[in-house]
């Protein structure tokens, strides 16, 4: 595997290079816990500290994961060694999100300690948490189409739902896989009932754009890598709703 050198910290302020010392110690201690002993408390403690601790930039900075997506590689801070420091929270906006990477931690071991998709990092950037349990987005097991007589509100996702870096990454990904002129909209369902209202992202992607149903399914599943895990989204013919879609 060849090394891809993408990281340039020359313009980064000193206070951004090192993270919270206490959080760094906590993370280093957590990494010593065997995998079979890592319970819910371990998970919560890890997620509450990993973004602000100091990590080491791996020698091989970027790796393509088994899922085909690129991951920025970080490692636990070594003892008594010089290393290039990296703090996730401080480098999301200016580096990680514009590059379109996920983050994998300690892939030099037999099992990585954690893997964040691009969407996980987007969620942290927007909500200060990697995973969100409760939201206005539809549950994933709910309908994936718009009913014939269903009343919906149509709009566009704001920057606080779909930041420009995410739009760019999605647009480039879809274009590469043959979805030209990708468009998007945001719909609200049951908007007249505050207790039942939900929302979905909608892309102008349908099965007949692809050679096989599997290609369509693969593309739709891949979109989820770029989005926070609680987001719900569907594909719809762009002429199905008048004046609904806008360029991604």
Short mmCIF file of N, CA and C in Angstrom, two decimals, residues 19-33 38 41-55 76-77 106 113:
data_model
loop_
_atom_site.label_atom_id
_atom_site.label_comp_id
_atom_site.label_asym_id
_atom_site.label_seq_id
_atom_site.Cartn_x
_atom_site.Cartn_y
_atom_site.Cartn_z
N UNK A 19 -4.55 18.43 21.54
CA UNK A 19 -5.88 18.38 22.11
C UNK A 19 -5.86 18.45 23.62
N UNK A 20 -6.97 18.12 24.20
CA UNK A 20 -7.14 18.13 25.64
C UNK A 20 -6.33 16.98 26.26
N UNK A 21 -5.44 17.31 27.17
CA UNK A 21 -4.55 16.31 27.76
C UNK A 21 -5.32 15.25 28.53
N UNK A 22 -6.30 15.69 29.31
CA UNK A 22 -7.08 14.74 30.10
C UNK A 22 -7.83 13.76 29.18
N UNK A 23 -8.39 14.27 28.11
CA UNK A 23 -9.12 13.41 27.17
C UNK A 23 -8.15 12.46 26.47
N UNK A 24 -6.95 12.93 26.19
CA UNK A 24 -5.95 12.08 25.55
C UNK A 24 -5.58 10.90 26.45
N UNK A 25 -5.42 11.17 27.73
CA UNK A 25 -5.09 10.11 28.69
C UNK A 25 -6.25 9.11 28.78
N UNK A 26 -7.46 9.62 28.80
CA UNK A 26 -8.65 8.75 28.86
C UNK A 26 -8.68 7.82 27.65
N UNK A 27 -8.47 8.39 26.47
CA UNK A 27 -8.50 7.59 25.24
C UNK A 27 -7.40 6.55 25.24
N UNK A 28 -6.20 6.93 25.62
CA UNK A 28 -5.10 5.98 25.66
C UNK A 28 -5.40 4.82 26.61
N UNK A 29 -6.03 5.11 27.74
CA UNK A 29 -6.40 4.05 28.67
C UNK A 29 -7.48 3.15 28.09
N UNK A 30 -8.43 3.74 27.38
CA UNK A 30 -9.50 2.96 26.76
C UNK A 30 -8.95 1.98 25.73
N UNK A 31 -7.92 2.40 25.01
CA UNK A 31 -7.35 1.54 23.97
C UNK A 31 -6.70 0.29 24.54
N UNK A 32 -6.40 0.31 25.84
CA UNK A 32 -5.79 -0.85 26.49
C UNK A 32 -6.82 -1.91 26.88
N UNK A 33 -8.10 -1.55 26.82
CA UNK A 33 -9.15 -2.49 27.21
C UNK A 33 -9.37 -3.49 26.08
N UNK A 38 -15.23 -4.29 26.03
CA UNK A 38 -15.67 -2.94 25.70
C UNK A 38 -17.20 -2.88 25.66
N UNK A 41 -20.57 1.51 28.37
CA UNK A 41 -19.85 2.58 29.06
C UNK A 41 -18.56 2.92 28.34
N UNK A 42 -17.84 1.88 27.89
CA UNK A 42 -16.62 2.12 27.11
C UNK A 42 -16.94 2.93 25.86
N UNK A 43 -17.98 2.53 25.16
CA UNK A 43 -18.39 3.22 23.93
C UNK A 43 -18.70 4.69 24.21
N UNK A 44 -19.50 4.94 25.22
CA UNK A 44 -19.90 6.31 25.52
C UNK A 44 -18.70 7.16 25.92
N UNK A 45 -17.81 6.59 26.72
CA UNK A 45 -16.62 7.33 27.15
C UNK A 45 -15.72 7.63 25.96
N UNK A 46 -15.57 6.66 25.10
CA UNK A 46 -14.77 6.85 23.88
C UNK A 46 -15.34 7.98 23.03
N UNK A 47 -16.62 7.93 22.75
CA UNK A 47 -17.23 8.92 21.87
C UNK A 47 -17.25 10.32 22.49
N UNK A 48 -17.27 10.39 23.81
CA UNK A 48 -17.27 11.69 24.49
C UNK A 48 -15.89 12.34 24.54
N UNK A 49 -14.85 11.57 24.22
CA UNK A 49 -13.49 12.10 24.37
C UNK A 49 -12.65 12.10 23.10
N UNK A 50 -13.01 11.28 22.11
CA UNK A 50 -12.13 11.07 20.97
C UNK A 50 -11.96 12.31 20.10
N UNK A 51 -12.96 13.15 20.00
CA UNK A 51 -12.88 14.28 19.07
C UNK A 51 -11.92 15.37 19.54
N UNK A 52 -11.71 15.46 20.84
CA UNK A 52 -10.90 16.56 21.37
C UNK A 52 -9.56 16.11 21.92
N UNK A 53 -9.26 14.82 21.83
CA UNK A 53 -7.97 14.34 22.32
C UNK A 53 -6.91 14.48 21.22
N UNK A 54 -5.67 14.30 21.61
CA UNK A 54 -4.57 14.31 20.65
C UNK A 54 -4.36 12.92 20.08
N UNK A 55 -4.31 12.83 18.76
CA UNK A 55 -4.01 11.58 18.08
C UNK A 55 -2.81 11.78 17.17
N UNK A 76 -3.26 6.09 18.20
CA UNK A 76 -3.07 6.55 19.57
C UNK A 76 -1.72 7.22 19.71
N UNK A 77 -1.64 8.16 20.63
CA UNK A 77 -0.38 8.88 20.84
C UNK A 77 0.67 7.95 21.42
N UNK A 106 -6.37 3.49 14.55
CA UNK A 106 -5.52 2.34 14.88
C UNK A 106 -5.76 1.15 13.94
N UNK A 113 -9.68 0.32 16.24
CA UNK A 113 -10.44 0.63 17.45
C UNK A 113 -11.77 1.30 17.13
#
